[in-house]
Short mmCIF file of C-alpha atoms and ligand atoms in Angstrom, two decimals:
data_model
loop_
_atom_site.label_atom_id
_atom_site.label_comp_id
_atom_site.label_asym_id
_atom_site.label_seq_id
_atom_site.Cartn_x
_atom_site.Cartn_y
_atom_site.Cartn_z
CA MET D 1 -30.81 -6.18 16.79
CA LYS D 2 -31.94 -9.37 18.52
CA PHE D 3 -29.44 -10.78 20.93
CA ASP D 4 -28.25 -14.37 20.56
CA GLN D 5 -30.44 -16.06 23.17
CA SER D 6 -29.11 -19.57 22.62
CA GLY D 7 -26.96 -19.31 25.73
CA VAL D 8 -29.79 -18.33 28.05
CA ASP D 9 -30.63 -21.92 28.98
CA ALA D 10 -26.97 -22.67 29.62
CA LEU D 11 -26.99 -20.28 32.56
CA MET D 12 -28.20 -21.54 35.91
CA GLU D 13 -31.51 -19.88 36.67
CA ILE D 14 -31.03 -17.70 39.73
CA THR D 15 -33.03 -14.55 39.03
CA SER D 16 -35.40 -13.09 36.48
CA ARG D 17 -33.60 -10.95 33.95
CA PRO D 18 -34.97 -8.50 31.37
CA GLU D 19 -34.66 -9.41 27.68
CA LEU D 20 -31.61 -7.33 26.96
CA VAL D 21 -27.84 -7.54 27.00
CA PHE D 22 -25.61 -4.69 28.03
CA VAL D 23 -22.69 -4.36 25.67
CA ARG D 24 -20.80 -1.33 26.94
CA GLY D 25 -20.70 1.30 29.62
CA GLN D 26 -19.12 4.66 30.24
CA GLY D 27 -19.44 6.64 33.47
CA SER D 28 -23.09 6.82 34.48
CA TRP D 29 -24.31 5.35 31.18
CA LEU D 30 -24.91 1.83 29.90
CA GLU D 31 -25.74 0.77 26.36
CA ASP D 32 -27.67 -2.37 25.36
CA HIS D 33 -27.57 -4.57 22.24
CA ASN D 34 -29.99 -2.21 20.44
CA GLY D 35 -27.86 0.83 21.11
CA LYS D 36 -30.37 2.13 23.67
CA ARG D 37 -28.77 4.10 26.49
CA TYR D 38 -29.57 3.86 30.20
CA LEU D 39 -28.74 6.30 32.98
CA ASP D 40 -27.44 3.99 35.70
CA PHE D 41 -28.23 4.78 39.35
CA VAL D 42 -27.62 1.21 40.47
CA GLN D 43 -24.05 0.78 39.22
CA GLY D 44 -23.83 -2.97 39.68
CA TRP D 45 -25.31 -2.63 43.19
CA ALA D 46 -23.00 0.16 44.41
CA VAL D 47 -20.01 -1.63 42.96
CA ASN D 48 -18.89 0.76 40.21
CA SER D 49 -17.71 3.53 42.52
CA LEU D 50 -16.15 5.43 39.61
CA GLY D 51 -18.84 4.57 37.06
CA HIS D 52 -18.54 2.17 34.13
CA CYS D 53 -15.08 1.51 32.70
CA PRO D 54 -13.25 4.32 34.54
CA PRO D 55 -10.10 5.15 32.52
CA GLU D 56 -7.73 5.01 35.51
CA VAL D 57 -8.90 1.50 36.42
CA VAL D 58 -8.83 0.31 32.80
CA ARG D 59 -5.27 1.61 32.54
CA ALA D 60 -4.17 0.01 35.83
CA LEU D 61 -5.67 -3.37 34.85
CA GLY D 62 -4.07 -3.27 31.40
CA MET D 63 -0.63 -2.41 32.69
CA GLN D 64 -0.75 -4.97 35.49
CA ALA D 65 -2.14 -7.73 33.23
CA GLU D 66 0.90 -7.32 31.01
CA GLN D 67 3.28 -7.53 33.97
CA LEU D 68 1.96 -10.18 36.32
CA ILE D 69 -1.52 -11.58 36.98
CA ASN D 70 -1.08 -14.04 39.84
CA PRO D 71 2.15 -15.40 41.32
CA SER D 72 0.07 -17.18 44.07
CA PRO D 73 -0.72 -15.84 47.52
CA ALA D 74 2.25 -17.78 48.88
CA PHE D 75 4.48 -14.97 47.55
CA TYR D 76 4.58 -11.23 48.08
CA ASN D 77 3.46 -8.99 45.27
CA GLN D 78 3.93 -5.23 45.17
CA PRO D 79 0.36 -4.06 44.37
CA ALA D 80 -1.11 -6.03 47.32
CA MET D 81 1.38 -4.50 49.72
CA ASP D 82 0.89 -1.03 48.26
CA LEU D 83 -2.90 -1.24 48.59
CA ALA D 84 -2.70 -2.68 52.13
CA LYS D 85 -0.44 0.19 53.16
CA ARG D 86 -2.87 2.73 51.73
CA LEU D 87 -5.81 1.18 53.61
CA THR D 88 -3.99 0.93 56.95
CA GLY D 89 -2.59 4.44 56.53
CA ALA D 90 -6.07 5.88 56.02
CA SER D 91 -7.87 3.95 58.78
CA CYS D 92 -7.52 2.74 62.38
CA PHE D 93 -6.57 -0.75 61.16
CA ASP D 94 -3.09 -2.28 61.07
CA ARG D 95 -3.35 -5.27 58.74
CA VAL D 96 -5.34 -6.34 55.69
CA PHE D 97 -6.28 -9.69 54.14
CA PHE D 98 -7.60 -9.34 50.59
CA THR D 99 -10.60 -11.34 49.39
CA ASN D 100 -12.62 -11.78 46.19
CA SER D 101 -16.00 -10.66 47.52
CA GLY D 102 -17.81 -9.07 50.42
CA ALA D 103 -19.16 -12.38 51.67
CA GLU D 104 -15.64 -13.79 51.74
CA ALA D 105 -14.37 -10.76 53.67
CA ASN D 106 -17.19 -11.26 56.20
CA GLU D 107 -16.44 -14.99 56.44
CA GLY D 108 -12.88 -13.97 57.29
CA ALA D 109 -14.12 -11.50 59.92
CA ILE D 110 -16.26 -14.23 61.51
CA LYS D 111 -13.33 -16.67 61.54
CA LEU D 112 -11.00 -14.05 62.98
CA ALA D 113 -13.47 -13.18 65.76
CA ARG D 114 -14.01 -16.85 66.60
CA LYS D 115 -10.27 -17.49 66.67
CA TRP D 116 -9.81 -14.48 68.95
CA GLY D 117 -12.58 -15.87 71.16
CA GLN D 118 -10.79 -19.21 71.39
CA LEU D 119 -7.56 -17.54 72.43
CA LYS D 120 -8.75 -14.63 74.57
CA ARG D 121 -12.32 -15.31 75.67
CA ASN D 122 -12.56 -18.95 76.72
CA GLY D 123 -13.96 -20.14 73.42
CA ALA D 124 -16.71 -17.50 73.14
CA TYR D 125 -18.02 -17.61 69.56
CA LYS D 126 -21.39 -15.85 69.29
CA ILE D 127 -21.56 -12.76 67.13
CA ILE D 128 -24.53 -10.48 67.69
CA THR D 129 -25.93 -9.25 64.35
CA PHE D 130 -29.12 -7.37 63.42
CA ASP D 131 -32.58 -7.91 62.02
CA HIS D 132 -32.76 -6.91 58.34
CA SER D 133 -28.96 -6.90 58.03
CA PHE D 134 -27.20 -8.30 54.97
CA HIS D 135 -23.73 -9.82 55.13
CA GLY D 136 -23.55 -12.10 52.07
CA ARG D 137 -24.66 -15.37 50.53
CA THR D 138 -22.31 -18.00 51.94
CA LEU D 139 -23.75 -20.24 54.65
CA ALA D 140 -22.14 -18.36 57.54
CA THR D 141 -22.88 -14.90 56.16
CA MET D 142 -26.49 -15.90 55.38
CA SER D 143 -26.75 -17.05 58.98
CA ALA D 144 -25.31 -13.73 60.13
CA SER D 145 -27.81 -11.84 57.94
CA GLY D 146 -31.19 -10.83 59.32
CA LYS D 147 -33.16 -11.15 56.09
CA PRO D 148 -36.63 -12.58 56.74
CA GLY D 149 -36.86 -16.21 55.60
CA TRP D 150 -33.14 -16.78 55.30
CA ASP D 151 -33.02 -18.77 58.55
CA LYS D 152 -34.92 -21.65 56.86
CA MET D 153 -33.65 -21.43 53.29
CA PHE D 154 -30.63 -23.74 53.57
CA ALA D 155 -31.22 -25.11 57.05
CA PRO D 156 -29.50 -25.90 59.26
CA GLN D 157 -27.89 -22.52 59.71
CA VAL D 158 -24.43 -21.85 61.01
CA ASP D 159 -24.88 -21.47 64.76
CA GLY D 160 -24.09 -18.42 66.86
CA PHE D 161 -25.65 -15.29 65.32
CA PRO D 162 -28.31 -13.94 67.71
CA LYS D 163 -30.20 -10.98 66.23
CA ALA D 164 -30.71 -7.57 67.86
CA ASP D 165 -32.64 -4.48 66.68
CA LEU D 166 -30.71 -1.70 64.99
CA ASN D 167 -30.57 1.55 66.98
CA ASP D 168 -31.72 -0.24 70.16
CA LEU D 169 -28.82 -0.74 72.60
CA ASP D 170 -30.90 -2.65 75.13
CA SER D 171 -31.72 -5.30 72.53
CA VAL D 172 -27.97 -5.90 72.13
CA ARG D 173 -27.28 -5.82 75.86
CA ALA D 174 -29.98 -8.43 76.44
CA LEU D 175 -28.24 -10.90 74.09
CA ILE D 176 -24.75 -10.68 75.61
CA ASP D 177 -23.65 -13.76 77.54
CA ASP D 178 -20.31 -15.42 78.33
CA GLN D 179 -20.24 -17.01 74.87
CA THR D 180 -20.51 -13.68 73.05
CA VAL D 181 -17.36 -12.60 71.25
CA ALA D 182 -18.41 -9.75 68.93
CA ILE D 183 -21.04 -7.38 67.60
CA MET D 184 -21.22 -7.00 63.82
CA LEU D 185 -23.21 -4.41 61.87
CA GLU D 186 -23.49 -2.34 58.70
CA PRO D 187 -23.09 1.37 59.60
CA VAL D 188 -25.93 1.90 57.13
CA GLN D 189 -28.10 -1.15 56.40
CA GLY D 190 -28.06 -1.26 52.60
CA GLU D 191 -30.18 -4.17 51.40
CA GLY D 192 -32.41 -3.67 54.43
CA GLY D 193 -33.59 -0.37 52.95
CA VAL D 194 -30.86 2.23 53.60
CA ILE D 195 -31.28 2.48 57.37
CA PRO D 196 -28.41 4.32 59.08
CA ALA D 197 -27.18 3.40 62.55
CA THR D 198 -27.11 6.72 64.41
CA VAL D 199 -23.83 8.27 65.50
CA GLU D 200 -24.88 7.88 69.16
CA TYR D 201 -25.73 4.25 68.52
CA MET D 202 -22.31 3.48 67.03
CA GLN D 203 -20.72 5.15 70.04
CA GLY D 204 -23.00 3.22 72.40
CA LEU D 205 -22.07 -0.07 70.74
CA ARG D 206 -18.37 0.71 71.10
CA LYS D 207 -18.86 1.44 74.79
CA LEU D 208 -20.93 -1.70 75.30
CA ALA D 209 -18.34 -3.82 73.49
CA ASP D 210 -15.58 -2.36 75.68
CA GLU D 211 -17.52 -3.00 78.89
CA HIS D 212 -17.96 -6.66 77.96
CA GLY D 213 -14.63 -7.28 76.24
CA LEU D 214 -16.24 -7.82 72.82
CA LEU D 215 -15.01 -7.02 69.33
CA LEU D 216 -16.86 -4.49 67.21
CA ILE D 217 -17.00 -5.46 63.53
CA VAL D 218 -18.22 -3.02 60.88
CA ASP D 219 -19.37 -4.48 57.55
CA GLU D 220 -18.49 -1.61 55.22
CA VAL D 221 -18.85 -3.66 52.05
CA GLN D 222 -21.48 -1.19 50.82
CA THR D 223 -20.69 1.91 52.93
CA GLY D 224 -16.89 1.95 52.59
CA MET D 225 -14.65 3.65 50.02
CA GLY D 226 -16.34 7.04 49.96
CA ARG D 227 -19.93 5.91 49.46
CA THR D 228 -21.19 7.79 52.53
CA GLY D 229 -19.08 10.92 51.98
CA THR D 230 -16.19 9.93 54.25
CA LEU D 231 -13.65 7.30 53.18
CA PHE D 232 -15.20 4.89 55.70
CA ALA D 233 -18.63 5.28 57.33
CA TYR D 234 -17.36 4.47 60.84
CA GLU D 235 -15.41 7.76 60.79
CA ARG D 236 -18.64 9.73 61.15
CA SER D 237 -19.14 8.46 64.69
CA GLY D 238 -15.51 8.96 65.74
CA ILE D 239 -15.25 5.38 67.02
CA THR D 240 -12.52 2.81 66.49
CA PRO D 241 -13.89 -0.56 65.39
CA ASP D 242 -11.73 -3.69 65.77
CA ILE D 243 -12.47 -5.24 62.39
CA MET D 244 -13.79 -3.80 59.12
CA THR D 245 -14.74 -5.51 55.88
CA LEU D 246 -14.73 -3.88 52.45
CA ALA D 247 -15.68 -4.97 48.91
CA LYS D 248 -18.04 -3.49 46.29
CA GLY D 249 -16.65 0.01 45.64
CA ILE D 250 -13.03 -0.89 46.42
CA GLY D 251 -12.63 -2.70 43.08
CA ALA D 252 -14.72 -0.36 40.88
CA GLY D 253 -16.44 -3.45 39.45
CA VAL D 254 -13.77 -6.14 39.64
CA PRO D 255 -13.89 -8.80 42.37
CA LEU D 256 -11.94 -7.39 45.30
CA GLY D 257 -12.65 -7.25 49.01
CA ALA D 258 -10.66 -6.69 52.18
CA LEU D 259 -10.67 -7.84 55.77
CA CYS D 260 -9.03 -5.14 57.90
CA ALA D 261 -8.16 -5.56 61.57
CA ARG D 262 -6.32 -3.90 64.42
CA GLU D 263 -3.04 -5.52 65.44
CA GLU D 264 -4.41 -6.93 68.75
CA VAL D 265 -7.05 -8.88 66.81
CA CYS D 266 -4.77 -10.30 64.10
CA VAL D 267 -4.58 -13.76 65.63
CA PHE D 268 -4.59 -15.97 62.53
CA VAL D 269 -1.65 -18.36 62.43
CA HIS D 270 -0.29 -19.94 59.25
CA GLY D 271 -2.90 -22.20 57.73
CA ASP D 272 -5.94 -20.46 59.25
CA GLN D 273 -6.77 -18.29 56.26
CA GLY D 274 -5.96 -18.19 52.56
CA GLY D 275 -7.35 -18.66 49.06
CA THR D 276 -5.92 -19.13 45.59
CA TYR D 277 -6.90 -15.74 44.20
CA ASN D 278 -6.54 -13.69 47.36
CA GLY D 279 -4.49 -10.55 47.06
CA ASN D 280 -3.61 -11.14 43.42
CA PRO D 281 -1.79 -8.19 41.86
CA LEU D 282 -4.34 -7.71 39.05
CA MET D 283 -7.23 -6.91 41.40
CA ALA D 284 -4.95 -5.04 43.81
CA ALA D 285 -3.87 -2.77 40.94
CA ALA D 286 -7.52 -1.87 40.37
CA GLY D 287 -7.91 -1.24 44.10
CA ILE D 288 -4.97 1.16 44.10
CA ALA D 289 -6.43 3.13 41.19
CA VAL D 290 -9.76 3.37 43.03
CA PHE D 291 -8.16 4.36 46.33
CA ASP D 292 -6.08 7.08 44.71
CA ALA D 293 -9.09 8.50 42.85
CA ILE D 294 -11.31 8.58 45.95
CA THR D 295 -8.65 10.11 48.20
CA ALA D 296 -7.60 12.75 45.63
CA PRO D 297 -8.10 16.31 46.93
CA GLY D 298 -11.70 17.46 46.53
CA PHE D 299 -13.17 14.08 45.53
CA LEU D 300 -15.11 13.46 48.76
CA ASP D 301 -16.20 17.13 48.82
CA SER D 302 -17.90 16.55 45.50
CA VAL D 303 -19.47 13.30 46.75
CA ASN D 304 -20.98 15.32 49.60
CA ALA D 305 -22.17 18.08 47.27
CA ARG D 306 -23.86 15.55 44.97
CA ALA D 307 -25.33 13.78 48.01
CA GLN D 308 -26.90 17.03 49.18
CA GLN D 309 -28.29 17.69 45.72
CA LEU D 310 -29.74 14.17 45.48
CA SER D 311 -31.19 14.39 48.99
CA GLU D 312 -32.89 17.74 48.32
CA GLY D 313 -34.20 16.58 44.95
CA LEU D 314 -35.67 13.37 46.41
CA LEU D 315 -37.23 15.34 49.25
CA ALA D 316 -38.90 17.72 46.75
CA LEU D 317 -40.19 14.75 44.75
CA SER D 318 -41.49 13.15 47.92
CA ALA D 319 -43.35 16.34 48.87
CA LYS D 320 -44.83 16.69 45.39
CA TRP D 321 -46.19 13.12 45.29
CA GLY D 322 -47.13 12.74 48.96
CA MET D 323 -44.41 10.17 49.56
CA LYS D 324 -42.78 9.49 52.92
CA GLY D 325 -39.51 11.38 52.60
CA GLU D 326 -35.98 10.27 51.89
CA ARG D 327 -33.05 9.05 53.97
CA GLY D 328 -29.48 7.87 53.68
CA VAL D 329 -25.90 8.96 54.06
CA GLY D 330 -23.76 10.33 51.26
CA LEU D 331 -24.57 8.72 47.90
CA LEU D 332 -26.40 5.80 49.45
CA ARG D 333 -29.95 7.11 49.61
CA ALA D 334 -33.55 5.93 49.55
CA LEU D 335 -36.88 7.46 48.60
CA MET D 336 -39.67 6.15 50.82
CA LEU D 337 -42.78 5.63 48.72
CA ASP D 338 -46.28 5.98 50.10
CA ARG D 339 -47.38 2.79 48.32
CA ASP D 340 -45.97 -0.46 46.95
CA ASP D 341 -45.24 0.69 43.41
CA GLY D 342 -41.43 0.54 43.64
CA VAL D 343 -41.11 -2.41 41.26
CA ALA D 344 -43.49 -0.82 38.73
CA ILE D 345 -41.38 2.36 38.80
CA VAL D 346 -38.15 0.40 38.37
CA ASN D 347 -39.55 -1.54 35.41
CA MET D 348 -41.00 1.50 33.70
CA ALA D 349 -37.75 3.42 34.22
CA ARG D 350 -35.80 0.65 32.55
CA ASP D 351 -38.21 0.45 29.61
CA TRP D 352 -38.50 4.25 29.23
CA ALA D 353 -37.82 5.51 25.68
CA PRO D 354 -35.74 6.66 24.02
CA GLU D 355 -33.40 6.47 27.02
CA GLY D 356 -33.91 4.15 29.96
CA MET D 357 -32.87 4.49 33.55
CA LEU D 358 -31.71 1.87 36.07
CA LEU D 359 -33.12 2.14 39.58
CA ASN D 360 -33.47 -0.37 42.39
CA ALA D 361 -36.32 -1.25 44.77
CA PRO D 362 -34.95 -3.42 47.58
CA ARG D 363 -38.45 -3.25 49.10
CA PRO D 364 -41.78 -2.68 47.29
CA SER D 365 -42.26 0.74 48.93
CA LEU D 366 -38.70 2.01 48.66
CA LEU D 367 -36.33 3.09 45.89
CA ARG D 368 -32.56 2.95 46.50
CA PHE D 369 -30.03 5.18 44.75
CA MET D 370 -26.35 4.25 44.50
CA PRO D 371 -24.91 6.25 41.60
CA ALA D 372 -21.25 6.38 40.70
CA LEU D 373 -19.40 8.55 43.22
CA ASN D 374 -18.34 10.78 40.33
CA VAL D 375 -21.91 11.22 39.03
CA THR D 376 -22.39 14.75 37.70
CA ALA D 377 -24.86 17.41 38.87
CA GLN D 378 -26.54 17.26 35.43
CA GLU D 379 -26.98 13.49 35.65
CA ILE D 380 -28.65 13.81 39.05
CA ASP D 381 -31.00 16.49 37.71
CA LEU D 382 -31.75 14.34 34.67
CA MET D 383 -32.56 11.34 36.88
CA LEU D 384 -34.80 13.42 39.17
CA GLY D 385 -36.71 14.98 36.27
CA ARG D 386 -37.24 11.63 34.59
CA LEU D 387 -38.26 9.95 37.83
CA ASP D 388 -40.95 12.59 38.22
CA GLU D 389 -42.30 11.78 34.74
CA ILE D 390 -42.19 8.04 35.45
CA VAL D 391 -44.04 8.38 38.77
CA ALA D 392 -46.67 10.46 36.97
CA LYS D 393 -47.16 7.73 34.36
CA VAL D 394 -47.13 4.83 36.84
CA ARG D 395 -49.70 6.61 39.01
CA ALA D 396 -51.85 7.94 36.16
C1 PLP M 1 -23.16 -6.70 49.01
C2 PLP M 1 -22.90 -6.86 50.47
C3 PLP M 1 -22.25 -8.01 50.97
C4 PLP M 1 -21.88 -9.17 50.10
O1 PLP M 1 -20.88 -8.85 49.20
P1 PLP M 1 -20.63 -9.81 47.93
O2 PLP M 1 -19.45 -9.21 47.25
O3 PLP M 1 -21.88 -9.79 47.12
O4 PLP M 1 -20.34 -11.17 48.49
C5 PLP M 1 -21.97 -8.05 52.32
N1 PLP M 1 -22.30 -7.05 53.14
C6 PLP M 1 -22.92 -5.94 52.70
C7 PLP M 1 -23.23 -4.84 53.65
C8 PLP M 1 -23.25 -5.81 51.35
O5 PLP M 1 -23.89 -4.72 50.92
#
């Protein structure tokens, strides 16, 4: 079956896409317009935390869509309050503002920190972020990001995001001045190549922030909601951040994000923050279904078991092919290649017959794995076995 390509030119050109259309998905599997199946270890860029079309989320969306889709954020709705209460009950945060994306949650975190700086720190506004970090694609979050080249892309940047080196406390200390208000980081840099901040480093940053009266902001858009084997990645270091942002996995594929903050930092007054779709009951209902699935007894244990299996399998593959090992936390992992054939592997995996496989190479010498959190042991073994065959063919 050929897909109807007449709409291709009606889409704004923003990336190169393969000549196929996905028509349905179930769990770890996608199916294209030819009926070809793909084992999906990308999952919409770590978005589909429960795989494709998880029944509990489908059910929650259907039931909520029949009841109420959006009364406007100027009114309370029950799902938003219920989800906020779940998030505050399971974290060190006291209040939540819901958003429609990770970038929007980070924009909110930046605004909240700047407002807090105006009120409590003499107008301090600088937020120290990190080289190779990724915080989103709005102007402020691009400015906060440390992706090479992004400083020039839509110049001028939003001011006030000096960059430090991850896992180097002195590089942060050297940037602190009387205009600094916060430090913001991903507990594991995702787009940067799956680079974890160490537990000691997270603790060191908390201490440094306390010494200088700064806020500590964790961008858990990719690491939150069970991805790293705990509900939130900051838990691993035992610290208490002041602000946390969530998105990706919290909606299981639908647009939902959250800005979470401790009471002392919740300084927005009426009119400072809002948005037409924010906290709508339809997305919040999906968020509740996701939260309840991830916090069900045993769920995170199985995430950790699968993470161990994936880690060991990648390590074995690395040893076999003379690659440079693997790294990551939970089900956010990377295989470090010994050469720049990541894109070739990704392309061959996708085009593999009769079944394809979706992988991701955020850098030419690195493959990233972000399967559904409920991926099965068999699916991981299948992926590892096939990856071995694909590497053999690419390197033949
Ligand atoms: C994906 C991502 C974002 C941006 O989220 P969007 O929903 O794409 O706007 C921000 N921060 C991190 C760490 C991410 O991985």
